[in-house]
Amino acid sequence: MLKLPHHLNRAIIMGILGTILFEALVASAPMMGAPVLNVALWDGSLFTLNLRLATILGFGLEILLGTILAYIYQHWIGWRLQGPFWQKGLVFGISLWVLLMVFGLPLFDRISPLVNNGLMLAPGLFAKRFGLSTALTFLLALLAFGLSLSYFDDHAKSFPF
């Protein structure tokens, strides 16, 4: 059986929990006046246009990305930021949101088979084609992701993982 280092186990758990929280908030987008945001489908459609398979692959890709971000936060960012966990989490979450809005969504517009085949409207810079509520939904979800990573990282000694 493969035994992972303790810090890698923690990053995996942090990434999974943060991603679940992110997905739960993004799934609530219609309650905030935004369109349905199926990020897992968006991500998985980069590999296949089979919608069921794309959603499954997308969830896997999101968990992988969440784990990588948790590892990056844990080893290169969290200890450099000053202040309580909530300040560090807000800084990290806002940084992720700006990166998504300025680089991620415009790149998605160019490479997504869903957009290129006319199956989905291109979100654009700051999700302007989907409306302000979409950008705010992503902000809320990424703030929650950043806060969860920061909380688990700062309180690592009180958790069994």
PDB file of N, CA and C in Angstrom, residues 8 11-12 14-16 19-20 43 47 56-72 145:
ATOM      1  N   LEU A   8       1.389  15.779   2.335  1.00  0.00           N
ATOM      2  CA  LEU A   8       0.665  15.525   1.082  1.00  0.00           C
ATOM      3  C   LEU A   8      -0.747  15.026   1.380  1.00  0.00           C
ATOM      4  N   ALA A  11      -2.751  18.061   2.170  1.00  0.00           N
ATOM      5  CA  ALA A  11      -3.066  18.836   0.964  1.00  0.00           C
ATOM      6  C   ALA A  11      -4.193  18.181   0.175  1.00  0.00           C
ATOM      7  N   ILE A  12      -4.187  16.860   0.092  1.00  0.00           N
ATOM      8  CA  ILE A  12      -5.247  16.148  -0.637  1.00  0.00           C
ATOM      9  C   ILE A  12      -6.595  16.365   0.046  1.00  0.00           C
ATOM     10  N   MET A  14      -7.409  18.794   2.161  1.00  0.00           N
ATOM     11  CA  MET A  14      -7.760  20.210   2.045  1.00  0.00           C
ATOM     12  C   MET A  14      -8.322  20.507   0.648  1.00  0.00           C
ATOM     13  N   GLY A  15      -7.679  19.960  -0.380  1.00  0.00           N
ATOM     14  CA  GLY A  15      -8.129  20.197  -1.750  1.00  0.00           C
ATOM     15  C   GLY A  15      -9.502  19.625  -2.022  1.00  0.00           C
ATOM     16  N   ILE A  16      -9.746  18.426  -1.525  1.00  0.00           N
ATOM     17  CA  ILE A  16     -11.056  17.796  -1.734  1.00  0.00           C
ATOM     18  C   ILE A  16     -12.149  18.571  -1.005  1.00  0.00           C
ATOM     19  N   THR A  19     -12.725  21.947  -2.658  1.00  0.00           N
ATOM     20  CA  THR A  19     -13.395  21.793  -3.951  1.00  0.00           C
ATOM     21  C   THR A  19     -14.874  21.483  -3.770  1.00  0.00           C
ATOM     22  N   ILE A  20     -15.198  20.662  -2.796  1.00  0.00           N
ATOM     23  CA  ILE A  20     -16.610  20.356  -2.525  1.00  0.00           C
ATOM     24  C   ILE A  20     -17.347  21.632  -2.118  1.00  0.00           C
ATOM     25  N   ASP A  43     -15.139  21.930 -17.575  1.00  0.00           N
ATOM     26  CA  ASP A  43     -13.772  21.394 -17.541  1.00  0.00           C
ATOM     27  C   ASP A  43     -13.666  20.077 -18.304  1.00  0.00           C
ATOM     28  N   PHE A  47     -12.102  17.448 -22.856  1.00  0.00           N
ATOM     29  CA  PHE A  47     -11.650  16.114 -23.226  1.00  0.00           C
ATOM     30  C   PHE A  47     -12.664  15.339 -24.058  1.00  0.00           C
ATOM     31  N   ILE A  56     -18.092  13.787 -15.222  1.00  0.00           N
ATOM     32  CA  ILE A  56     -17.284  12.943 -14.330  1.00  0.00           C
ATOM     33  C   ILE A  56     -15.807  13.332 -14.424  1.00  0.00           C
ATOM     34  N   LEU A  57     -15.304  13.452 -15.651  1.00  0.00           N
ATOM     35  CA  LEU A  57     -13.908  13.870 -15.832  1.00  0.00           C
ATOM     36  C   LEU A  57     -13.667  15.257 -15.242  1.00  0.00           C
ATOM     37  N   GLY A  58     -14.647  16.142 -15.402  1.00  0.00           N
ATOM     38  CA  GLY A  58     -14.525  17.496 -14.878  1.00  0.00           C
ATOM     39  C   GLY A  58     -14.429  17.536 -13.366  1.00  0.00           C
ATOM     40  N   PHE A  59     -15.231  16.705 -12.675  1.00  0.00           N
ATOM     41  CA  PHE A  59     -15.133  16.635 -11.216  1.00  0.00           C
ATOM     42  C   PHE A  59     -13.748  16.139 -10.798  1.00  0.00           C
ATOM     43  N   GLY A  60     -13.262  15.133 -11.492  1.00  0.00           N
ATOM     44  CA  GLY A  60     -11.917  14.631 -11.203  1.00  0.00           C
ATOM     45  C   GLY A  60     -10.860  15.699 -11.422  1.00  0.00           C
ATOM     46  N   LEU A  61     -11.001  16.439 -12.512  1.00  0.00           N
ATOM     47  CA  LEU A  61     -10.053  17.513 -12.811  1.00  0.00           C
ATOM     48  C   LEU A  61     -10.135  18.626 -11.764  1.00  0.00           C
ATOM     49  N   GLU A  62     -11.342  18.952 -11.326  1.00  0.00           N
ATOM     50  CA  GLU A  62     -11.508  19.974 -10.279  1.00  0.00           C
ATOM     51  C   GLU A  62     -10.869  19.545  -8.969  1.00  0.00           C
ATOM     52  N   ILE A  63     -11.050  18.292  -8.591  1.00  0.00           N
ATOM     53  CA  ILE A  63     -10.436  17.805  -7.355  1.00  0.00           C
ATOM     54  C   ILE A  63      -8.920  17.814  -7.485  1.00  0.00           C
ATOM     55  N   LEU A  64      -8.408  17.427  -8.647  1.00  0.00           N
ATOM     56  CA  LEU A  64      -6.963  17.474  -8.873  1.00  0.00           C
ATOM     57  C   LEU A  64      -6.452  18.911  -8.777  1.00  0.00           C
ATOM     58  N   LEU A  65      -7.126  19.840  -9.419  1.00  0.00           N
ATOM     59  CA  LEU A  65      -6.719  21.240  -9.364  1.00  0.00           C
ATOM     60  C   LEU A  65      -6.839  21.794  -7.945  1.00  0.00           C
ATOM     61  N   GLY A  66      -7.910  21.443  -7.250  1.00  0.00           N
ATOM     62  CA  GLY A  66      -8.077  21.885  -5.864  1.00  0.00           C
ATOM     63  C   GLY A  66      -6.965  21.362  -4.973  1.00  0.00           C
ATOM     64  N   THR A  67      -6.547  20.122  -5.202  1.00  0.00           N
ATOM     65  CA  THR A  67      -5.457  19.539  -4.426  1.00  0.00           C
ATOM     66  C   THR A  67      -4.129  20.223  -4.751  1.00  0.00           C
ATOM     67  N   ILE A  68      -3.896  20.503  -6.014  1.00  0.00           N
ATOM     68  CA  ILE A  68      -2.670  21.216  -6.408  1.00  0.00           C
ATOM     69  C   ILE A  68      -2.647  22.607  -5.786  1.00  0.00           C
ATOM     70  N   LEU A  69      -3.777  23.304  -5.821  1.00  0.00           N
ATOM     71  CA  LEU A  69      -3.847  24.632  -5.210  1.00  0.00           C
ATOM     72  C   LEU A  69      -3.652  24.553  -3.699  1.00  0.00           C
ATOM     73  N   ALA A  70      -4.187  23.516  -3.061  1.00  0.00           N
ATOM     74  CA  ALA A  70      -3.989  23.339  -1.620  1.00  0.00           C
ATOM     75  C   ALA A  70      -2.513  23.108  -1.314  1.00  0.00           C
ATOM     76  N   TYR A  71      -1.850  22.314  -2.124  1.00  0.00           N
ATOM     77  CA  TYR A  71      -0.418  22.061  -1.936  1.00  0.00           C
ATOM     78  C   TYR A  71       0.388  23.347  -2.120  1.00  0.00           C
ATOM     79  N   ILE A  72       0.060  24.095  -3.158  1.00  0.00           N
ATOM     80  CA  ILE A  72       0.744  25.374  -3.406  1.00  0.00           C
ATOM     81  C   ILE A  72       0.514  26.327  -2.238  1.00  0.00           C
ATOM     82  N   PHE A 145     -13.383  28.780  -0.906  1.00  0.00           N
ATOM     83  CA  PHE A 145     -12.282  27.845  -1.159  1.00  0.00           C
ATOM     84  C   PHE A 145     -11.011  28.329  -0.453  1.00  0.00           C
TER      85      PHE A 145
END
